[in-house]
Amino acid sequence: MHTPLLLDGRLLVREIEADLTKRVRRIVETTGITPTLATILVGDDPASVTYVKMKGNACARIGMNSRKVELPASVCTEDVLRVIEDLNASPDVYGILLQHPVPAQIDEQWCFNTIALDKDVDGVNTASFGAMAMRLPAFVSATPLGILTLLRRFGIRIAGCEAVVVGRSPILGKPVAMLLLNADATVTICHSKTENLPEIVRRADIVVAAVGRARFIQADWIREGAVLVDAGYNPGNVGDIDLENATAKSSAYTPVPGGVGPVTIAMLMTQTVQSAERRAGLC
Ligand code: NAP
C-alpha cells in the first residue's frame, strides 16, 4: 500500500520563518525601522480573537512589530474606514489586516478596498485581486497563496492537471482558482448551486475544499491518487474533507490542523516583509 505524502504546513512555516527572520534583521539594519503589521479586530468573536493573536505572535517570532486596533462590534463602516485611512498614512505601518469576518452592518469589501495597495498584505482589495488575475505584480490573498506555496514546496505538479475548487468566496475559492489557472491547471469552480458535485470532484487530480462544512467532501468522491487540499477549519479541528477516510486514496494531502492554516499566517508575514523591503529599496 502506498503512503500518501503529507503536505506539512508546520514544516513549511519553520522554513519560511527562518528566512523571514533574516530578512527582517536586514531591513532593521538598513533602515533603523522595525516593520509593523497593523491588525484591526472588530468585535470579540472568539475565533477572530485567536487568529489576530496568532498573527501578532508570528510577527514577534520573526522580529516584526504588530499594532492591534480593537473596535467594538457596534461600529459602522465609516468608523472602520477612518482607522484604515489613519493606518494607510502611518509611515511605520507596512501591512494592514482587517480580520474577516466583520459584523454584518459593516461593508467589508468597501473597507478592504480602502486599504492602500502597497499595504494590502492580505490581498483583499479588489484591485489586488484584479492585478493577480491579470498576472501583474500584486499582493495575493493569504490562504490561496499559502495553498500554492505548499503545492510547490512539496513538488506537486499543477500544470496540465484537473483542479476542482469547491467554494467561490472572494478570499479563498475565487483567488485560489485563479492562481491554479495562472499555474496552468484546468480549473473547475463549484459552489452551492453546482449539480452532480461528486462526479465533478471525481475528475480532479487536485481537490481544493473551501466550503466551511465539516467533512463535506466524501472519500468516495475522491479519485485514486488525487492531491487533497483541505482549507476548511471547522469546530472540533476538522476540515471540509473526510480526511480520515479519503487520505488512503490520495497521493498527497494537507492535514487539519497543521496544513493550510499555519501557512496562511506565514504568507501574511511574507507579504509584510516584501512590503517593507520594497519601501527600503532592498528588492
Ligand atoms: P464562505 O465565504 O462561507 O464560502 C463557502 C463557499 O462554499 C461558498 O462559495 C458556497 O457556495 C460554497 N458552498 C456552500 N455549501 C455548498 C455545497 N453544499 N456545495 C458546494 N458548495 C457549497 O467560506 P470561506 O470564507 O471561503 O471559508 C471556507 C472554509 O475555509 C471555512 O471552513 C473556513 O474556516 C476556512 N478558511 C480557512 C482559512 C485558513 O487560514 N486556513 C482562511 C479562510 C477560510 P455559494 O457561493 O453558492 O454560497
Tab-separated table of C-alpha atoms and ligand atoms in Angstrom:
chain	number	residue	atom	x	y	z
A	1	MET	CA	0.000	0.000	0.000
A	2	HIS	CA	1.333	3.468	-0.832
A	3	THR	CA	1.779	6.121	1.842
A	4	PRO	CA	0.327	9.474	0.790
A	5	LEU	CA	2.659	12.454	1.040
A	6	LEU	CA	1.947	14.747	3.990
A	7	LEU	CA	1.862	18.370	2.829
A	8	ASP	CA	3.198	19.535	6.163
A	9	GLY	CA	2.262	23.159	6.775
A	10	ARG	CA	4.138	23.399	10.060
A	11	LEU	CA	7.398	22.245	8.458
A	12	LEU	CA	6.981	24.802	5.671
A	13	VAL	CA	6.264	27.562	8.209
A	14	ARG	CA	9.513	26.813	10.053
A	15	GLU	CA	11.453	27.184	6.797
A	16	ILE	CA	9.651	30.404	5.847
A	17	GLU	CA	10.041	31.979	9.285
A	18	ALA	CA	13.781	31.208	9.373
A	19	ASP	CA	14.153	33.088	6.069
A	20	LEU	CA	11.885	35.982	7.152
A	21	THR	CA	13.795	36.445	10.421
A	22	LYS	CA	16.988	37.109	8.436
A	23	ARG	CA	15.195	39.460	6.059
A	24	VAL	CA	13.612	41.480	8.903
A	25	ARG	CA	17.056	41.808	10.537
A	26	ARG	CA	18.422	43.170	7.263
A	27	ILE	CA	15.578	45.712	7.000
A	28	VAL	CA	16.187	46.912	10.556
A	29	GLU	CA	19.959	47.163	9.973
A	30	THR	CA	19.482	49.086	6.718
A	31	THR	CA	16.684	51.469	7.706
A	32	GLY	CA	16.723	51.549	11.515
A	33	ILE	CA	12.977	50.853	11.366
A	34	THR	CA	11.264	47.700	12.612
A	35	PRO	CA	8.373	46.986	10.229
A	36	THR	CA	4.896	46.875	11.737
A	37	LEU	CA	1.843	44.850	10.727
A	38	ALA	CA	-1.372	46.527	11.855
A	39	THR	CA	-4.341	44.309	12.646
A	40	ILE	CA	-7.915	45.529	13.023
A	41	LEU	CA	-10.329	43.417	15.019
A	42	VAL	CA	-13.998	44.404	15.115
A	43	GLY	CA	-15.955	42.793	17.941
A	44	ASP	CA	-14.871	39.867	20.071
A	45	ASP	CA	-15.669	36.731	18.088
A	46	PRO	CA	-13.504	34.103	19.862
A	47	ALA	CA	-12.111	32.574	16.629
A	48	SER	CA	-11.177	36.023	15.275
A	49	VAL	CA	-9.570	36.999	18.606
A	50	THR	CA	-7.443	33.828	18.395
A	51	TYR	CA	-6.455	34.442	14.745
A	52	VAL	CA	-5.370	38.033	15.475
A	53	LYS	CA	-3.359	36.839	18.469
A	54	MET	CA	-1.673	34.150	16.336
A	55	LYS	CA	-0.726	36.806	13.759
A	56	GLY	CA	0.781	39.020	16.497
A	57	ASN	CA	2.770	36.017	17.792
A	58	ALA	CA	4.071	35.283	14.284
A	59	CYS	CA	5.251	38.908	13.966
A	60	ALA	CA	7.141	38.563	17.261
A	61	ARG	CA	8.788	35.285	16.155
A	62	ILE	CA	10.325	36.924	13.081
A	63	GLY	CA	11.281	40.193	14.834
A	64	MET	CA	8.481	42.390	13.472
A	65	ASN	CA	6.173	44.676	15.438
A	66	SER	CA	2.407	44.354	15.464
A	67	ARG	CA	-0.105	47.066	16.253
A	68	LYS	CA	-3.531	45.880	17.331
A	69	VAL	CA	-6.586	48.093	16.777
A	70	GLU	CA	-9.668	46.762	18.554
A	71	LEU	CA	-13.098	48.193	17.781
A	72	PRO	CA	-16.434	47.389	19.424
A	73	ALA	CA	-18.875	45.198	17.458
A	74	SER	CA	-21.288	48.167	17.200
A	75	VAL	CA	-19.082	50.371	14.961
A	76	CYS	CA	-20.243	51.430	11.478
A	77	THR	CA	-18.419	51.229	8.136
A	78	GLU	CA	-17.219	54.862	8.384
A	79	ASP	CA	-15.528	54.155	11.746
A	80	VAL	CA	-13.542	51.280	10.216
A	81	LEU	CA	-12.717	53.347	7.115
A	82	ARG	CA	-11.272	56.118	9.337
A	83	VAL	CA	-8.992	53.605	11.103
A	84	ILE	CA	-7.797	52.195	7.763
A	85	GLU	CA	-7.095	55.691	6.396
A	86	ASP	CA	-5.022	56.511	9.508
A	87	LEU	CA	-3.032	53.295	9.076
A	88	ASN	CA	-2.591	53.988	5.339
A	89	ALA	CA	-0.948	57.295	6.355
A	90	SER	CA	1.256	55.814	9.137
A	91	PRO	CA	4.843	55.542	7.863
A	92	ASP	CA	5.854	52.736	10.262
A	93	VAL	CA	2.938	50.500	9.143
A	94	TYR	CA	3.881	48.251	6.224
A	95	GLY	CA	0.887	45.964	6.217
A	96	ILE	CA	-2.783	46.213	7.234
A	97	LEU	CA	-5.025	43.280	8.060
A	98	LEU	CA	-8.745	43.669	8.697
A	99	GLN	CA	-9.788	40.410	10.367
A	100	HIS	CA	-12.573	38.687	8.410
A	101	PRO	CA	-15.491	38.405	9.018
A	102	VAL	CA	-16.675	41.780	10.328
A	103	PRO	CA	-20.166	42.322	11.825
A	104	ALA	CA	-22.965	42.393	9.234
A	105	GLN	CA	-23.654	46.164	9.393
A	106	ILE	CA	-20.150	46.886	8.053
A	107	ASP	CA	-19.474	46.961	4.305
A	108	GLU	CA	-16.478	44.630	4.406
A	109	GLN	CA	-15.483	44.940	0.753
A	110	TRP	CA	-15.577	48.747	0.922
A	111	CYS	CA	-13.224	48.530	3.923
A	112	PHE	CA	-10.956	46.068	2.073
A	113	ASN	CA	-10.902	48.367	-0.962
A	114	THR	CA	-9.805	51.303	1.202
A	115	ILE	CA	-6.585	49.537	2.262
A	116	ALA	CA	-3.684	51.105	0.317
A	117	LEU	CA	-2.472	48.649	-2.322
A	118	ASP	CA	1.126	48.780	-1.086
A	119	LYS	CA	-0.080	47.783	2.418
A	120	ASP	CA	-2.704	45.219	1.319
A	121	VAL	CA	-0.605	42.295	2.568
A	122	ASP	CA	-3.692	40.083	2.978
A	123	GLY	CA	-4.561	40.632	-0.708
A	124	VAL	CA	-8.201	41.559	-0.107
A	125	ASN	CA	-8.516	44.764	-2.138
A	126	THR	CA	-10.492	44.216	-5.369
A	127	ALA	CA	-7.657	45.893	-7.288
A	128	SER	CA	-5.138	43.420	-5.821
A	129	PHE	CA	-7.343	40.530	-6.983
A	130	GLY	CA	-7.680	42.059	-10.464
A	131	ALA	CA	-3.940	42.560	-10.814
A	132	MET	CA	-3.238	38.983	-9.642
A	133	ALA	CA	-5.798	37.643	-12.123
A	134	MET	CA	-4.017	39.555	-14.903
A	135	ARG	CA	-0.674	38.143	-13.716
A	136	LEU	CA	0.516	41.615	-12.707
A	137	PRO	CA	2.513	42.202	-9.516
A	138	ALA	CA	0.161	42.320	-6.529
A	139	PHE	CA	-0.250	41.073	-3.019
A	140	VAL	CA	-2.282	37.878	-3.068
A	141	SER	CA	-4.991	36.646	-0.736
A	142	ALA	CA	-3.060	34.840	2.008
A	143	THR	CA	-4.798	31.443	2.153
A	144	PRO	CA	-4.752	30.873	-1.637
A	145	LEU	CA	-1.115	31.950	-1.793
A	146	GLY	CA	-0.368	29.535	1.056
A	147	ILE	CA	-2.021	26.691	-0.858
A	148	LEU	CA	0.052	27.329	-3.993
A	149	THR	CA	3.208	27.670	-1.878
A	150	LEU	CA	2.507	24.311	-0.185
A	151	LEU	CA	1.891	22.560	-3.517
A	152	ARG	CA	5.126	23.980	-4.973
A	153	ARG	CA	7.244	23.271	-1.870
A	154	PHE	CA	6.267	19.589	-1.978
A	155	GLY	CA	6.735	19.277	-5.730
A	156	ILE	CA	3.099	18.721	-6.670
A	157	ARG	CA	2.580	19.005	-10.431
A	158	ILE	CA	-0.017	21.662	-11.275
A	159	ALA	CA	0.400	22.419	-14.992
A	160	GLY	CA	-1.975	20.339	-17.108
A	161	CYS	CA	-3.797	18.901	-14.067
A	162	GLU	CA	-7.545	18.995	-13.491
A	163	ALA	CA	-8.127	21.070	-10.364
A	164	VAL	CA	-11.555	21.232	-8.756
A	165	VAL	CA	-12.144	24.022	-6.232
A	166	VAL	CA	-15.244	23.624	-4.070
A	167	GLY	CA	-16.193	27.123	-2.860
A	168	ARG	CA	-16.101	30.526	-4.555
A	169	SER	CA	-15.643	33.056	-1.757
A	170	PRO	CA	-13.734	36.257	-2.574
A	171	ILE	CA	-10.954	35.490	-0.061
A	172	LEU	CA	-10.492	31.810	-0.829
A	173	GLY	CA	-12.310	29.900	-3.573
A	174	LYS	CA	-12.094	32.502	-6.347
A	175	PRO	CA	-8.485	33.578	-5.833
A	176	VAL	CA	-7.177	30.007	-5.393
A	177	ALA	CA	-8.932	29.032	-8.631
A	178	MET	CA	-7.290	31.976	-10.398
A	179	LEU	CA	-3.841	31.094	-9.021
A	180	LEU	CA	-4.263	27.478	-10.182
A	181	LEU	CA	-5.317	28.732	-13.606
A	182	ASN	CA	-2.269	31.026	-13.717
A	183	ALA	CA	-0.195	27.926	-12.883
A	184	ASP	CA	-1.693	26.210	-15.983
A	185	ALA	CA	-4.140	23.841	-14.276
A	186	THR	CA	-7.528	23.206	-15.899
A	187	VAL	CA	-9.826	24.582	-13.227
A	188	THR	CA	-13.453	23.923	-12.316
A	189	ILE	CA	-15.065	26.040	-9.592
A	190	CYS	CA	-18.012	24.517	-7.710
A	191	HIS	CA	-20.484	26.184	-5.334
A	192	SER	CA	-23.817	25.617	-3.616
A	193	LYS	CA	-25.754	25.557	-6.916
A	194	THR	CA	-23.413	23.077	-8.623
A	195	GLU	CA	-25.149	19.925	-9.842
A	196	ASN	CA	-23.502	16.489	-9.717
A	197	LEU	CA	-20.765	17.685	-7.365
A	198	PRO	CA	-19.450	14.177	-6.533
A	199	GLU	CA	-18.981	13.424	-10.256
A	200	ILE	CA	-17.082	16.661	-10.814
A	201	VAL	CA	-14.838	16.080	-7.798
A	202	ARG	CA	-14.123	12.538	-9.092
A	203	ARG	CA	-12.412	14.084	-12.148
A	204	ALA	CA	-9.940	16.037	-10.053
A	205	ASP	CA	-6.188	15.487	-9.856
A	206	ILE	CA	-6.180	18.277	-7.249
A	207	VAL	CA	-9.177	18.901	-4.971
A	208	VAL	CA	-9.322	22.165	-3.035
A	209	ALA	CA	-12.016	22.193	-0.357
A	210	ALA	CA	-13.135	25.673	0.715
A	211	VAL	CA	-16.726	25.100	1.774
A	212	GLY	CA	-16.941	25.697	5.521
A	213	ARG	CA	-18.826	22.445	6.235
A	214	ALA	CA	-17.233	19.724	8.337
A	215	ARG	CA	-16.173	16.579	6.392
A	216	PHE	CA	-18.411	17.654	3.489
A	217	ILE	CA	-16.330	16.051	0.725
A	218	GLN	CA	-16.658	12.289	0.935
A	219	ALA	CA	-13.998	9.639	0.410
A	220	ASP	CA	-15.950	8.008	-2.433
A	221	TRP	CA	-15.844	11.305	-4.393
A	222	ILE	CA	-12.043	11.122	-4.491
A	223	ARG	CA	-10.200	9.707	-7.463
A	224	GLU	CA	-7.340	7.304	-6.713
A	225	GLY	CA	-4.095	9.307	-6.491
A	226	ALA	CA	-5.692	12.761	-6.163
A	227	VAL	CA	-3.997	15.539	-4.175
A	228	LEU	CA	-6.242	16.788	-1.361
A	229	VAL	CA	-6.025	20.373	-0.157
A	230	ASP	CA	-8.326	20.993	2.766
A	231	ALA	CA	-8.632	24.705	3.551
A	232	GLY	CA	-11.625	24.138	5.807
A	233	TYR	CA	-11.388	24.704	9.510
A	234	ASN	CA	-14.478	23.730	11.471
A	235	PRO	CA	-15.268	23.271	15.165
A	236	GLY	CA	-13.541	20.177	16.559
A	237	ASN	CA	-10.409	20.745	14.431
A	238	VAL	CA	-11.914	19.107	11.348
A	239	GLY	CA	-11.657	20.199	7.752
A	240	ASP	CA	-14.064	20.185	4.823
A	241	ILE	CA	-12.865	16.781	3.523
A	242	ASP	CA	-13.492	13.476	5.280
A	243	LEU	CA	-9.722	13.089	5.584
A	244	GLU	CA	-9.939	10.115	7.893
A	245	ASN	CA	-11.315	8.017	5.045
A	246	ALA	CA	-10.138	9.931	1.978
A	247	THR	CA	-6.372	10.201	2.533
A	248	ALA	CA	-5.811	6.476	1.818
A	249	LYS	CA	-6.944	7.112	-1.774
A	250	SER	CA	-4.846	10.269	-2.182
A	251	SER	CA	-1.256	10.700	-3.321
A	252	ALA	CA	-0.803	13.746	-1.032
A	253	TYR	CA	-2.895	15.712	1.434
A	254	THR	CA	-2.868	18.691	3.781
A	255	PRO	CA	-3.692	17.708	7.374
A	256	VAL	CA	-6.194	19.594	9.526
A	257	PRO	CA	-4.858	21.141	11.684
A	258	GLY	CA	-1.261	21.759	10.582
A	259	GLY	CA	-1.780	22.157	6.826
A	260	VAL	CA	-3.195	25.247	5.156
A	261	GLY	CA	-3.914	27.199	8.381
A	262	PRO	CA	-0.355	27.895	9.592
A	263	VAL	CA	0.881	28.604	6.065
A	264	THR	CA	-1.792	31.305	5.677
A	265	ILE	CA	-0.249	33.301	8.516
A	266	ALA	CA	3.248	32.770	7.099
A	267	MET	CA	2.055	34.281	3.782
A	268	LEU	CA	0.777	37.356	5.602
A	269	MET	CA	4.214	37.710	7.226
A	270	THR	CA	5.987	37.145	3.888
A	271	GLN	CA	3.983	39.847	2.123
A	272	THR	CA	4.516	42.318	5.001
A	273	VAL	CA	8.271	41.733	4.781
A	274	GLN	CA	8.092	42.206	0.978
A	275	SER	CA	6.242	45.498	1.516
A	276	ALA	CA	8.981	46.680	3.906
A	277	GLU	CA	11.769	45.536	1.559
A	278	ARG	CA	10.187	47.422	-1.321
A	279	ARG	CA	9.926	50.630	0.676
A	280	ALA	CA	13.526	50.220	1.860
A	281	GLY	CA	14.703	49.669	-1.740
A	282	LEU	CA	16.004	46.200	-0.831
A	283	CYS	CA	14.279	44.361	-3.686
B	1	NAP	P1	-17.648	31.098	2.694
B	1	NAP	O1	-17.423	32.534	2.376
B	1	NAP	O2	-18.798	30.712	3.567
B	1	NAP	O3	-17.817	30.319	1.297
B	1	NAP	C1	-18.198	28.973	1.257
B	1	NAP	C2	-18.321	28.529	-0.175
B	1	NAP	O4	-18.748	27.174	-0.165
B	1	NAP	C3	-19.348	29.331	-0.969
B	1	NAP	O5	-18.840	29.661	-2.232
B	1	NAP	C4	-20.540	28.382	-1.083
B	1	NAP	O6	-21.254	28.487	-2.307
B	1	NAP	C5	-19.838	27.022	-1.050
B	1	NAP	N1	-20.786	26.013	-0.592
B	1	NAP	C6	-21.571	26.036	0.499
B	1	NAP	N2	-22.345	24.928	0.555
B	1	NAP	C7	-22.029	24.193	-0.535
B	1	NAP	C8	-22.494	22.958	-1.061
B	1	NAP	N3	-23.459	22.259	-0.450
B	1	NAP	N4	-21.946	22.501	-2.200
B	1	NAP	C9	-20.974	23.184	-2.829
B	1	NAP	N5	-20.508	24.376	-2.393
B	1	NAP	C10	-21.021	24.877	-1.257
B	1	NAP	O7	-16.368	30.424	3.341
B	1	NAP	P2	-14.799	30.793	3.194
B	1	NAP	O8	-14.515	32.056	3.931
B	1	NAP	O9	-14.373	30.663	1.776
B	1	NAP	O10	-14.181	29.590	4.041
B	1	NAP	C11	-14.306	28.242	3.650
B	1	NAP	C12	-13.628	27.361	4.678
B	1	NAP	O11	-12.237	27.693	4.721
B	1	NAP	C13	-14.119	27.519	6.117
B	1	NAP	O12	-14.019	26.249	6.770
B	1	NAP	C14	-13.118	28.471	6.745
B	1	NAP	O13	-12.990	28.279	8.153
B	1	NAP	C15	-11.865	28.057	6.040
B	1	NAP	N6	-10.849	29.124	5.959
B	1	NAP	C16	-9.602	28.798	6.359
B	1	NAP	C17	-8.614	29.753	6.291
B	1	NAP	C18	-7.242	29.384	6.741
B	1	NAP	O14	-6.456	30.245	7.038
B	1	NAP	N7	-6.942	28.109	6.812
B	1	NAP	C19	-8.872	31.023	5.809
B	1	NAP	C20	-10.159	31.313	5.350
B	1	NAP	C21	-11.152	30.346	5.443
B	1	NAP	P3	-22.120	29.796	-2.696
B	1	NAP	O15	-21.127	30.806	-3.177
B	1	NAP	O16	-23.013	29.311	-3.781
B	1	NAP	O17	-22.840	30.222	-1.457
